[in-house]
CSV table of C-alpha atoms and ligand atoms in Angstrom, one decimal:
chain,number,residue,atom,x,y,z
A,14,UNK,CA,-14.8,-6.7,-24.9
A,15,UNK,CA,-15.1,-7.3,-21.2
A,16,UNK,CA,-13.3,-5.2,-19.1
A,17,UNK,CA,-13.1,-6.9,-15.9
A,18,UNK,CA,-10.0,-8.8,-16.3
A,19,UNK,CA,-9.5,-12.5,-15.9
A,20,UNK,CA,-6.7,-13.7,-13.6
A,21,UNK,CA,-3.9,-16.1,-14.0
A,22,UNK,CA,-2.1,-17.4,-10.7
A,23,UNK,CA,1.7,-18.5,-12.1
A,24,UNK,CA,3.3,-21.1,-9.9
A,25,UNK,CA,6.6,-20.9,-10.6
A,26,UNK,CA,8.5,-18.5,-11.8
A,27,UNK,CA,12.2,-20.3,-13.4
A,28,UNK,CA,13.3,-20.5,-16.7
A,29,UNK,CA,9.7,-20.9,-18.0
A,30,UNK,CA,7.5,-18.8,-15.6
A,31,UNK,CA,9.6,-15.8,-16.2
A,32,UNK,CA,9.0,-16.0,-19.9
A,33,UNK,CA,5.5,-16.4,-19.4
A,34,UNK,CA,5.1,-13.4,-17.0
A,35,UNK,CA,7.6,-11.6,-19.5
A,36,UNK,CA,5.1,-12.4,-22.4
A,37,UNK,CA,1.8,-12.0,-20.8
A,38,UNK,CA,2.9,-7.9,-19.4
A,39,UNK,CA,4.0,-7.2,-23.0
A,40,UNK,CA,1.3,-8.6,-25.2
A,41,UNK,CA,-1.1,-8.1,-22.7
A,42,UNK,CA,-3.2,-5.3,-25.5
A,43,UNK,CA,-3.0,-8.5,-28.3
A,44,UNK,CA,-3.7,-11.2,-25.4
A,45,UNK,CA,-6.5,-9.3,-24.5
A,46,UNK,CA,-8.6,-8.8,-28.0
A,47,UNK,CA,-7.3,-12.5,-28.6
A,48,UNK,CA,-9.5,-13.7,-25.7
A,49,UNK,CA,-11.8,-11.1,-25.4
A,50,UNK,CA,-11.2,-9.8,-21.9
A,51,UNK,CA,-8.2,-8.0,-20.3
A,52,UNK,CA,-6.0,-11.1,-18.8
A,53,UNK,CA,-3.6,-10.3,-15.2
A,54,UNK,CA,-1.5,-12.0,-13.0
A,55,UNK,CA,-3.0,-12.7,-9.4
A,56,UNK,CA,-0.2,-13.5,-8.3
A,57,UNK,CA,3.4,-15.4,-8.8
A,58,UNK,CA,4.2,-18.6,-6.2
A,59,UNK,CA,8.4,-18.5,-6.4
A,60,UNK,CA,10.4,-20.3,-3.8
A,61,UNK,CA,13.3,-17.4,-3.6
A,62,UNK,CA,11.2,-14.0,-3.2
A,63,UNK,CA,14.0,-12.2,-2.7
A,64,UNK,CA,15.6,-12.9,-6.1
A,65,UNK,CA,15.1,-9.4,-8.2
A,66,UNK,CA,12.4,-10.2,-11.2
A,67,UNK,CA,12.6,-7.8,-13.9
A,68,UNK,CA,9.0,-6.9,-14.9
A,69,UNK,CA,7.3,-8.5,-11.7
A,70,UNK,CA,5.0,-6.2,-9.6
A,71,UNK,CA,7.1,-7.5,-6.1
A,72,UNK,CA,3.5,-7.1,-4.7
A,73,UNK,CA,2.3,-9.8,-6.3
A,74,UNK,CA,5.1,-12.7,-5.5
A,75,UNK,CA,4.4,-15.2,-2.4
A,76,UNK,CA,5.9,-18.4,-1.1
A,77,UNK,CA,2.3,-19.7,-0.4
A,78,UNK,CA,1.8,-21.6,-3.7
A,79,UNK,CA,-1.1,-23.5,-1.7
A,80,UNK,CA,-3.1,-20.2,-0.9
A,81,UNK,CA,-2.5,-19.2,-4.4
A,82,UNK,CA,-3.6,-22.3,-6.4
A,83,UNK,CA,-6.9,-22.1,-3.9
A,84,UNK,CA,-7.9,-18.8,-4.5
A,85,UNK,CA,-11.6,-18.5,-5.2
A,86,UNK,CA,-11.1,-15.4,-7.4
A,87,UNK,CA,-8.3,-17.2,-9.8
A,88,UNK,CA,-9.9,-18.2,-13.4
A,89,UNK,CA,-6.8,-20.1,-14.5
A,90,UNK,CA,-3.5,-21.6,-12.7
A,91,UNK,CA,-0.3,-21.8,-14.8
A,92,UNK,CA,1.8,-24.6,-13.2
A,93,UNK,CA,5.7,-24.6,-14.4
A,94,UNK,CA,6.8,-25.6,-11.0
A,95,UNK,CA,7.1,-29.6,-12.3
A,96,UNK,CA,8.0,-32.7,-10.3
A,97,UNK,CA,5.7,-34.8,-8.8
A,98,UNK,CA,4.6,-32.8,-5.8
A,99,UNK,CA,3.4,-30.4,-4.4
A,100,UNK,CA,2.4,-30.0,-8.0
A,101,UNK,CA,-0.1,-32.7,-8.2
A,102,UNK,CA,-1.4,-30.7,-4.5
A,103,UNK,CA,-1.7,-27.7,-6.2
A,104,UNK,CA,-3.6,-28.4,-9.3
A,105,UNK,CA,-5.5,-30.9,-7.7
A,106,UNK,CA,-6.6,-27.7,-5.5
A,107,UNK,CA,-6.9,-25.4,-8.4
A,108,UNK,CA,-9.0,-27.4,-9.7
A,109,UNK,CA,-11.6,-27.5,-6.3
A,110,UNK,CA,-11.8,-24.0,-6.2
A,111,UNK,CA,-12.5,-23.5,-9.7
A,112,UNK,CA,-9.5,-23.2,-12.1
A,113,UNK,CA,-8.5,-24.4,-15.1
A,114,UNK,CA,-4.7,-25.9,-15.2
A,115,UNK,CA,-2.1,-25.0,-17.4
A,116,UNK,CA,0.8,-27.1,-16.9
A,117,UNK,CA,3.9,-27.9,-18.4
A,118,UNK,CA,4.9,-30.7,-16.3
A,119,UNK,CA,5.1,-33.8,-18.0
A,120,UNK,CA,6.7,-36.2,-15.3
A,121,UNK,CA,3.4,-35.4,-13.1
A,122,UNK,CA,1.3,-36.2,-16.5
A,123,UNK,CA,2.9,-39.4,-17.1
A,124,UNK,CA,3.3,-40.6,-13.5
A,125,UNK,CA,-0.7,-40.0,-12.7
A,126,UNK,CA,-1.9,-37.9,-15.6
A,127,UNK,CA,-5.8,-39.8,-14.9
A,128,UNK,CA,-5.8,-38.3,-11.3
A,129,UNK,CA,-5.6,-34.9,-12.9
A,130,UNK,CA,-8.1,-35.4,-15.7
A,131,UNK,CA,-10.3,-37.0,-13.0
A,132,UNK,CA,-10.7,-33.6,-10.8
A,133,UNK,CA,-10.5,-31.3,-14.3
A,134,UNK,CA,-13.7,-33.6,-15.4
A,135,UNK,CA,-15.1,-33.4,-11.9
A,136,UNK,CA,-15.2,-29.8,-11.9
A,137,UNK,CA,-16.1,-28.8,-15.3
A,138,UNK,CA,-12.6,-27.4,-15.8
A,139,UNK,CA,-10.1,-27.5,-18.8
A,140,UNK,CA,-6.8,-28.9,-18.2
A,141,UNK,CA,-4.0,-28.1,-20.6
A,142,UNK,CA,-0.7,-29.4,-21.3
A,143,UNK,CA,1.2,-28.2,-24.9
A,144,UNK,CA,4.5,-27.8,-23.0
A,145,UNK,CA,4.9,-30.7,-21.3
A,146,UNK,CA,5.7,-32.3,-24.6
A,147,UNK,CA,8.5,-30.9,-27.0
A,148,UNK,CA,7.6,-27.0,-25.7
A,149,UNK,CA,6.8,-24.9,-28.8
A,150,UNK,CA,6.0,-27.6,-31.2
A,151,UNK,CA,2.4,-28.0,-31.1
A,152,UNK,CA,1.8,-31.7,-31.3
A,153,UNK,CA,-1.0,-32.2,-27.8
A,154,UNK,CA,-3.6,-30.1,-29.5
A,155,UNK,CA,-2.9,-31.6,-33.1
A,156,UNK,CA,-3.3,-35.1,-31.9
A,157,UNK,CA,-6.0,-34.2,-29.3
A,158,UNK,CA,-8.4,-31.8,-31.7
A,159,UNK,CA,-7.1,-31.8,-35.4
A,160,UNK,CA,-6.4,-35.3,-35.4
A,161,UNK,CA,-9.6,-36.4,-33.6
A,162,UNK,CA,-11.3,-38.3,-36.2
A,163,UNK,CA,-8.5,-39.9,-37.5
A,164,UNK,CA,-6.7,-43.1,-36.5
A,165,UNK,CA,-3.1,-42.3,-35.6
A,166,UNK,CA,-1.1,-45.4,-36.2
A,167,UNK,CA,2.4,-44.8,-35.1
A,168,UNK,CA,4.0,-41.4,-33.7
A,169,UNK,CA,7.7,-41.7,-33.9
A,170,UNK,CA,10.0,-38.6,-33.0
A,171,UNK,CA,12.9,-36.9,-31.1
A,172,UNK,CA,11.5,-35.7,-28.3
A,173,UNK,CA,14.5,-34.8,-26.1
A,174,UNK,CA,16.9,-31.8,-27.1
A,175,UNK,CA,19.6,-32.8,-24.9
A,176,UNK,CA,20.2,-36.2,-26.2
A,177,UNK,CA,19.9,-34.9,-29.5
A,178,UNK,CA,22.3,-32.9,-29.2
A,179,UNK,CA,25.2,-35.2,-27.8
A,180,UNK,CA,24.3,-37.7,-30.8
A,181,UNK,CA,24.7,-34.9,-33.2
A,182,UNK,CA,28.2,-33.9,-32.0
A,183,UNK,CA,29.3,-37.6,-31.8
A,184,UNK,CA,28.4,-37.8,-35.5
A,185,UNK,CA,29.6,-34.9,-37.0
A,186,UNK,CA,32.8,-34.7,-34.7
A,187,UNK,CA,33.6,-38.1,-33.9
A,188,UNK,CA,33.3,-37.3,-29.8
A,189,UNK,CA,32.9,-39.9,-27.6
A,190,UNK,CA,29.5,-39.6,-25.3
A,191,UNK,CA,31.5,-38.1,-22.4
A,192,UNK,CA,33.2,-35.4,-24.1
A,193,UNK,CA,29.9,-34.9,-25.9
A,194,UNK,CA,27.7,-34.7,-22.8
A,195,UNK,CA,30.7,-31.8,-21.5
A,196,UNK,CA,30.1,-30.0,-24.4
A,197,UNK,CA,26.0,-29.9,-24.4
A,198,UNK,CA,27.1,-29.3,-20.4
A,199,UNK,CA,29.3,-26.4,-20.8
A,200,UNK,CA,26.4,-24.9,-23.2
A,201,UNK,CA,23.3,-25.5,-20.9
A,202,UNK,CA,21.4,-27.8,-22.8
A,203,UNK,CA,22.4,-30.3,-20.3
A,204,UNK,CA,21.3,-30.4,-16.9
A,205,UNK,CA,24.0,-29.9,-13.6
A,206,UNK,CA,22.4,-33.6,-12.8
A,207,UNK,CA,21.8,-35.4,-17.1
A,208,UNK,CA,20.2,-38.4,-15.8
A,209,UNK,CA,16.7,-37.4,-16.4
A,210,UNK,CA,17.5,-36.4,-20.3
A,211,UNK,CA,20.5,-39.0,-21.1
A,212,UNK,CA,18.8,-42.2,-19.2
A,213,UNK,CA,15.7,-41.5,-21.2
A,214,UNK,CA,13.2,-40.6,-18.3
A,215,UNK,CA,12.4,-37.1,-20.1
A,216,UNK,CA,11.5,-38.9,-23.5
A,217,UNK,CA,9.6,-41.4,-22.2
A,218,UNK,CA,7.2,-39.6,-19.9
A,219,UNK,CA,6.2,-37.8,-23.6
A,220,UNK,CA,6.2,-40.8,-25.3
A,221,UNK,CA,3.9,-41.9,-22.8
A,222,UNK,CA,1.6,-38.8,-22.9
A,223,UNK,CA,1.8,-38.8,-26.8
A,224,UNK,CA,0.8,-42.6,-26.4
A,225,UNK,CA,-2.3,-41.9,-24.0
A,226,UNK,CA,-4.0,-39.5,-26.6
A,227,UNK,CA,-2.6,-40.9,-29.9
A,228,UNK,CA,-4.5,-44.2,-28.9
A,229,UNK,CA,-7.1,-43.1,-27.2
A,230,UNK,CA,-6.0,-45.4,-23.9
A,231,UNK,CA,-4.0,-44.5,-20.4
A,232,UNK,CA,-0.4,-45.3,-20.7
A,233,UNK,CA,2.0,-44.4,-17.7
A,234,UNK,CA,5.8,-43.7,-17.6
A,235,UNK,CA,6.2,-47.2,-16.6
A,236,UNK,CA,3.9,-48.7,-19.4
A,237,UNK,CA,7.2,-47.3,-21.9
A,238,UNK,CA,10.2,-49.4,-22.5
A,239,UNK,CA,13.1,-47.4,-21.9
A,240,UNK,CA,16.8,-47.4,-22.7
A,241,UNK,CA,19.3,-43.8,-22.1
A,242,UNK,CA,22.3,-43.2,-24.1
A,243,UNK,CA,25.1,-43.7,-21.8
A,244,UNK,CA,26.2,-47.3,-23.8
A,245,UNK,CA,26.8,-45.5,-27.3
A,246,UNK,CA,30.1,-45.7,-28.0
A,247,UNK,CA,32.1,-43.8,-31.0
A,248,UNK,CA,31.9,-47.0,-32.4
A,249,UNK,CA,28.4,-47.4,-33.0
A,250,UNK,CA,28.4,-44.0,-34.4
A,251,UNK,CA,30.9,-45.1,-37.2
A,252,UNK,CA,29.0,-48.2,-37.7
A,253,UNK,CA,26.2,-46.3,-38.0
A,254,UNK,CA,27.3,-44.4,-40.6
A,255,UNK,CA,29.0,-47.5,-42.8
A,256,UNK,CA,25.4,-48.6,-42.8
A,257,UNK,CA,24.1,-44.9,-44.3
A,258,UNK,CA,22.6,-44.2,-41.1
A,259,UNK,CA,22.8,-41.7,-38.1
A,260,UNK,CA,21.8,-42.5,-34.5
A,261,UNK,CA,19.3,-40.6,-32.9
A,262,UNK,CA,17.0,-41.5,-29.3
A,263,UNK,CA,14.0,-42.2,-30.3
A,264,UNK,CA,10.4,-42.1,-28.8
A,265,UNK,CA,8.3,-44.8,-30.5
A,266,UNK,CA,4.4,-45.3,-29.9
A,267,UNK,CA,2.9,-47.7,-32.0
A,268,UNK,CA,-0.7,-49.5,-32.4
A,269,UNK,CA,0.2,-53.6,-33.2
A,270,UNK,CA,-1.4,-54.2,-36.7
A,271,UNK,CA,-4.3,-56.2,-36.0
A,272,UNK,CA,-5.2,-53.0,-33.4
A,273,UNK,CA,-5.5,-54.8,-30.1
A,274,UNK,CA,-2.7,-53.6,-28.2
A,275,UNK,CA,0.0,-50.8,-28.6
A,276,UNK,CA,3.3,-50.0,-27.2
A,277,UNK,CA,5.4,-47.4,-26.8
A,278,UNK,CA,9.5,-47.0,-25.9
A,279,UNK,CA,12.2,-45.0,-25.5
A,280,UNK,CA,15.9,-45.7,-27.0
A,281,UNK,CA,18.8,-45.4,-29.4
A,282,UNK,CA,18.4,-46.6,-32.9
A,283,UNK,CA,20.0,-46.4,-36.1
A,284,UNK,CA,17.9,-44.5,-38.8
A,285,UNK,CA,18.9,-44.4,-42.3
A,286,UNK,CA,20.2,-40.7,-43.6
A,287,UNK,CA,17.1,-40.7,-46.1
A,288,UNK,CA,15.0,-40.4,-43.1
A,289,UNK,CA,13.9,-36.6,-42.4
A,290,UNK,CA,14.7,-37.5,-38.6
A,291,UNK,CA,18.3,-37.7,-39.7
A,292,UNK,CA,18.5,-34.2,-40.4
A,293,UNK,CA,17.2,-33.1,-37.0
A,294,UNK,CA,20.3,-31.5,-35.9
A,295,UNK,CA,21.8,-29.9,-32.8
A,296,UNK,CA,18.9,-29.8,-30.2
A,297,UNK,CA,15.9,-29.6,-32.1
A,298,UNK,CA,13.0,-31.8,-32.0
A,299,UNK,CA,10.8,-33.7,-34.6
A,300,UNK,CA,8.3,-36.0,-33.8
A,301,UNK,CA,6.3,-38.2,-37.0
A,302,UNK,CA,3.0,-39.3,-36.4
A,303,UNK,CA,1.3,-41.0,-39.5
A,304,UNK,CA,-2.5,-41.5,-39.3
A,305,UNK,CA,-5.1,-43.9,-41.6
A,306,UNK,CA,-6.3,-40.7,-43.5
A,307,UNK,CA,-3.9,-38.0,-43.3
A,308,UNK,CA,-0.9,-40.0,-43.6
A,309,UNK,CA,2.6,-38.9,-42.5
A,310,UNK,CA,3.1,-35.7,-41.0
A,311,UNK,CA,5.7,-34.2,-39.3
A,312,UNK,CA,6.7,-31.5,-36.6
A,313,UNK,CA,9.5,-29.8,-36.7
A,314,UNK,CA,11.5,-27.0,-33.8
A,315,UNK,CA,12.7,-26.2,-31.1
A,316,UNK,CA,11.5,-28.9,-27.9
A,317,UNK,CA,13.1,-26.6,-25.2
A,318,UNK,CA,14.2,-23.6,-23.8
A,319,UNK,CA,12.1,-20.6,-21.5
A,320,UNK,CA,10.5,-18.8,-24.5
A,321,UNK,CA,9.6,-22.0,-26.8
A,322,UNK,CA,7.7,-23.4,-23.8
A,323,UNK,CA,6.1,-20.5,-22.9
A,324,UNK,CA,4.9,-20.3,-26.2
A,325,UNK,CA,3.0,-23.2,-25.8
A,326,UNK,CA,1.5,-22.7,-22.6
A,327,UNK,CA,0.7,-19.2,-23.8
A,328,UNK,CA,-1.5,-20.9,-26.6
A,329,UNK,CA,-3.1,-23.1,-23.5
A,330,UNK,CA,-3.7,-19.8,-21.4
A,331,UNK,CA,-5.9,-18.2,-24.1
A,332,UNK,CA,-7.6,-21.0,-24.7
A,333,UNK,CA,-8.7,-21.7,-21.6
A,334,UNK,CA,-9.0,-18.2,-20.5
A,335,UNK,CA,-11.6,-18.4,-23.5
A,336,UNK,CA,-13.8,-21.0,-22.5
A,337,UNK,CA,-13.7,-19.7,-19.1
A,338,UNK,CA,-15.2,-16.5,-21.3
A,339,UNK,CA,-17.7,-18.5,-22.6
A,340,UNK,CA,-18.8,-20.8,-20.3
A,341,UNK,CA,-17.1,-23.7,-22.2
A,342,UNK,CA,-15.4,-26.6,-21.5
A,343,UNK,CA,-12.0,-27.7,-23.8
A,344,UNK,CA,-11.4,-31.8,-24.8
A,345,UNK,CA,-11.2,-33.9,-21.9
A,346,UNK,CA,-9.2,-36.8,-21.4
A,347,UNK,CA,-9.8,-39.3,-23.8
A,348,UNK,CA,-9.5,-43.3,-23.0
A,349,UNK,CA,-11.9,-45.0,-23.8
A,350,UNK,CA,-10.2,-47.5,-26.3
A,351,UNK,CA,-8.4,-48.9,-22.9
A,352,UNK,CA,-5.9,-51.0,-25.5
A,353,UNK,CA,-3.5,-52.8,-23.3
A,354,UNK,CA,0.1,-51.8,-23.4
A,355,UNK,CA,2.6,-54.9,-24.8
A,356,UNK,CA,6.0,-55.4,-23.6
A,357,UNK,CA,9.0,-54.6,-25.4
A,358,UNK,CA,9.7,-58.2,-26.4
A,359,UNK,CA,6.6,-58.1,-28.5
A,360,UNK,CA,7.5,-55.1,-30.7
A,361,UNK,CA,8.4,-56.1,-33.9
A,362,UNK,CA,12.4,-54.5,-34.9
A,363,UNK,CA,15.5,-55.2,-36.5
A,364,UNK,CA,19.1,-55.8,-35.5
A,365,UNK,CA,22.4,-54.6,-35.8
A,366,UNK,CA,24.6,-56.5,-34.4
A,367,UNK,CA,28.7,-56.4,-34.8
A,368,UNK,CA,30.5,-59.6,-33.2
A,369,UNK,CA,33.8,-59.7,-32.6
A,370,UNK,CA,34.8,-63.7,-33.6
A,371,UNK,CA,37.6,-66.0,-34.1
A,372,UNK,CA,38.2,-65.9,-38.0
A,373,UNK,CA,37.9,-69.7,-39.1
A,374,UNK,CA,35.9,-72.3,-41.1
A,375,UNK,CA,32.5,-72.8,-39.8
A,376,UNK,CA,32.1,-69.6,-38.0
A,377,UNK,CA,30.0,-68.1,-40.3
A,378,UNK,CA,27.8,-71.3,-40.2
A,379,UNK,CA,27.5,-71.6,-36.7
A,380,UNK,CA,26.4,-67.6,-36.0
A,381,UNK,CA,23.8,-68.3,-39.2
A,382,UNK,CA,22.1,-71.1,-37.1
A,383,UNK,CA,21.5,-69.3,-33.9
A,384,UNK,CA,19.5,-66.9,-35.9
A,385,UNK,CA,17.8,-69.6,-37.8
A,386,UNK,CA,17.0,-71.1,-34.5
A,387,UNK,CA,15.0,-68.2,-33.1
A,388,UNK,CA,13.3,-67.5,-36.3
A,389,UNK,CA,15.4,-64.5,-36.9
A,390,UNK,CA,15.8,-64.0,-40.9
A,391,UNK,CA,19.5,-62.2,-41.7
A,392,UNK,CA,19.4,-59.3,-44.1
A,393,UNK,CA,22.9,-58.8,-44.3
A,394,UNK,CA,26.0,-60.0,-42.8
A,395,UNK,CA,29.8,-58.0,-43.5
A,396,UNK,CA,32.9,-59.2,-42.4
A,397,UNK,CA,36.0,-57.4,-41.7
A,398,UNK,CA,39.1,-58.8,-40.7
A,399,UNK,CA,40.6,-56.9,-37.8
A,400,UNK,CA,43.9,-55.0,-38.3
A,401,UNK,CA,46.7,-56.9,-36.5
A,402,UNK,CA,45.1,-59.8,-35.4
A,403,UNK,CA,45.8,-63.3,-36.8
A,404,UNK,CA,42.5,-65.2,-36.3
A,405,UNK,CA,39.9,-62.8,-35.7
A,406,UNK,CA,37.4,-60.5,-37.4
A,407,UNK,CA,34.5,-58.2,-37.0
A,408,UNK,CA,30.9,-59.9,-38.3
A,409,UNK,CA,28.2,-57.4,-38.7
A,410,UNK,CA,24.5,-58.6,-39.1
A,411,UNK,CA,21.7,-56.8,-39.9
A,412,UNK,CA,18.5,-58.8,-39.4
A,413,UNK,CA,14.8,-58.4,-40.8
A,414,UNK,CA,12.1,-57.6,-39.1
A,415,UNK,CA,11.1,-60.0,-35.8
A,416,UNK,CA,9.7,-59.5,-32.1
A,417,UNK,CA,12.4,-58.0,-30.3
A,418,UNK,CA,12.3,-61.3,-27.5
A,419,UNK,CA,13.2,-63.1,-29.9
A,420,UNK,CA,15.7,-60.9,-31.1
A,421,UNK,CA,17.5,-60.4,-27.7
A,422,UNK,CA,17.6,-64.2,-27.2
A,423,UNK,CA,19.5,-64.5,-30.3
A,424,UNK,CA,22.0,-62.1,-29.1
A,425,UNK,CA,22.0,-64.1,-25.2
A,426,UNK,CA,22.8,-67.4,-27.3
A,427,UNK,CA,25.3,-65.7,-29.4
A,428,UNK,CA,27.2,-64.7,-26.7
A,429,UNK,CA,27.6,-68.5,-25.6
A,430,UNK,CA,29.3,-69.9,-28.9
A,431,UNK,CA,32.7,-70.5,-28.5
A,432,UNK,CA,34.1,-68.5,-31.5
A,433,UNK,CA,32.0,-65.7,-30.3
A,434,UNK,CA,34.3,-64.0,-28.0
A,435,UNK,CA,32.3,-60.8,-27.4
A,436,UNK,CA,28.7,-58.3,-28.7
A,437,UNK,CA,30.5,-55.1,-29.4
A,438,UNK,CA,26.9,-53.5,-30.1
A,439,UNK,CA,24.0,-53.9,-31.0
A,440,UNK,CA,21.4,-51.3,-32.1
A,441,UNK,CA,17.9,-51.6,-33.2
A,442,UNK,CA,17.2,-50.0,-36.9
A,443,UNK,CA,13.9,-48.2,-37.6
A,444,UNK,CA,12.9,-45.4,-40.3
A,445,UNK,CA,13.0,-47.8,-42.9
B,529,HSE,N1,15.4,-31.4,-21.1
B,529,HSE,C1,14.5,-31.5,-22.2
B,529,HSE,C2,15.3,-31.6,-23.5
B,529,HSE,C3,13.6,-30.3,-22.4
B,529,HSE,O1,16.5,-31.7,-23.5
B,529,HSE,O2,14.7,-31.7,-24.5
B,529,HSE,C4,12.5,-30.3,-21.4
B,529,HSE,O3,11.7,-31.5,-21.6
């Protein structure tokens, strides 16, 4: 084994950079025969030097992240800062002076992921990413090595804990989203500021990174159709569940079938309780990705959290601290397929829709023909009369599969009948 030790600049030391500091002092004898030379930190780039961290040689912290990232004498440069920059700055720079990247920030991947490839590529380095989607569950080197000479069709998960776990207390408590939200809130898992996780943003940045290498093509955070939580009501949960499904946000990345295009979103949907998403409870993740010759597989754990994610970009750090070992060079960015990205209206979904309309002869008839005029096909329609009222009911239709513009003008021209007098929800269905 070498003895001259390798050496890591960490930028960032939060949540995640803590745990990977923690991890690399106390395995550093197994981290060591694992790569095949002694591995140490160069240094740690926080914002707050003065906070006390437990394990840290104080030495070794500084608030120059920039002289860090460009030191000639640094062999790999952990990124857990996130955000868009000075990140980008940094690796960018890492990268110049020699460094391979380990980063867990998948905003910066999904907002300009190619400029990063670009300078890895330039500079014969590796650049590495496990953590910036769904932390500990390996699912970047799967699809970018084990899965490399397959076709991967469709990758369809729950890739955001947070959301997860407000859906899951709205369905097994009967919460409404805001006292659900609280509760994830008062345990951490949400964020002082939920946008990010509840509007989608987090989710669809991986759904666009799992896109770019699943299909072999670039696809940015603003190639992904995306739709947040903030709409489900306790209602849709219940309707859910008369159907025999649950609700869960999903991340969707799909190749069209006659493989020309693909497309990839971000929102609720209603999946049926047969589905082994269903039983992804609390915050866990679990992402599907079904291939031409492997088939269906599925990941399963924990997406989040300081330890989970510095799992994963522990695995990163030995692997690149290995091919710096031997001279080698880890998968680069691959998109060469360059399939275009469709818009949402031309995914192909189903509908559940609940009307709430007047309760007389022709009703029925009339709703029937909107859907025949957009070359929607119905799959099932319920009605429920509703408690108290004289004239009205509930109408729940659930339609077969069609393109989703076509779908969505349905609902626009149902909202202008007459006897129509309101869309109390409508969900799209998948899983099935
Ligand atoms: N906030 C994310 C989640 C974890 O709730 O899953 C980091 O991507």
């Amino acid at each position: 084994m070498r003895t001259r030790p390798l050496k890591v600049a960490l930028l960032g030391c939060g949540v995640v950079g803590s745990e990977v500091a923690r991890i690399m002092t106390t395995h550093a004898d197994d981290l060591a025969q694992r790569i095949g030379a002694p591995v140490e930190l160069a240094g740690v780039a926080v914002r707050r030097p003065d906070r006390v961290r437990e394990g840290i040689d104080p030495s070794l912290v500084t608030t120059d992240a920039a002289a860090l990232a460009a030191r000639d004498d640094v062999d790999v440069v952990v990124e857990v800062i996130g955000g868009i920059e000075p990140a980008r700055a940094l690796i960018t720079s890492a990268f110049e002076h020699g460094a391979s990247v380990v980063t867990a920030n998948k905003a910066l991947l999904a907002e300009d992921g190619s400029t990063l490839h670009e300078a890895a590529e330039k500079h014969g380095a590796d650049l590495f990413y496990e953590a910036a989607v769904a932390a500990a569950i390996p699912l970047v080197r799967p699809l970018r090595e084990s899965l490399a000479g397959d076709k991967v069709n469709r990758v369809l998960g729950i890739v955001n804990g947070t959301t997860n776990f407000i859906l899951d207390r709205m369905d097994s408590t009967g919460a409404g989203y805001s006292e659900a939200l609280d509760e994830a809130t008062a345990l951490g898992y949400a964020e002082a500021d939920p946008t990010a996780d509840v509007e989608g943003f987090d989710a669809a940045a991986k759904a666009a990174i799992l896109a770019g290498i699943a299909f072999h093509t670039r696809v940015r955070l603003d190639d992904v159709h995306r739709e947040g939580l903030s709409d489900i009501t306790a209602a849709d949960i219940a309707s859910a569940k008369r159907m025999g499904c649950v609700v869960k946000l999903l991340a969707i990345c799909e190749r069209a079938t006659d493989g020309r295009s693909v497309t990839a979103r971000v929102h609720p949907a209603m999946i049926p309780l047969s589905h082994p998403l269903a039983s992804v409870r609390e915050a866990y993740n679990a992402v599907f990705v079904e291939s031409e010759a492997a088939g269906q597989l599925m990941f399963y754990g924990p997406g989040a959290g300081g330890a989970p994610t510095a799992s994963a970009v522990l695995g990163d750090l030995v692997a690149a601290c290995r091919n710096k070992l031997n001279g080698a060079k880890g998968p680069g960015e691959s998109a060469y397929a360059q399939l275009p990205v469709s818009p949402m209206g031309d995914v192909v979904t189903r509908y559940h829709i609940s009307l709430d309309v007047a309760d007389k002869p022709g009703v029925l008839a009339q709703v029937a023909m909107v859907f025949a005029e957009h070359g929607v096909s119905i799959d099932t329609v319920r009605q429920k009369g509703k408690e108290g009222a004289h004239d009205g009911a509930w109408l729940v239709v659930v339609t077969h599969r069609a393109a989703d513009a076509a779908l969505s003008a349905t609902v626009e021209a149902l909202r202008g009948l007459d006897t129509v007098r309101g869309v109390a929800s409508i969900m799209r269905v998948e899983g099935e």
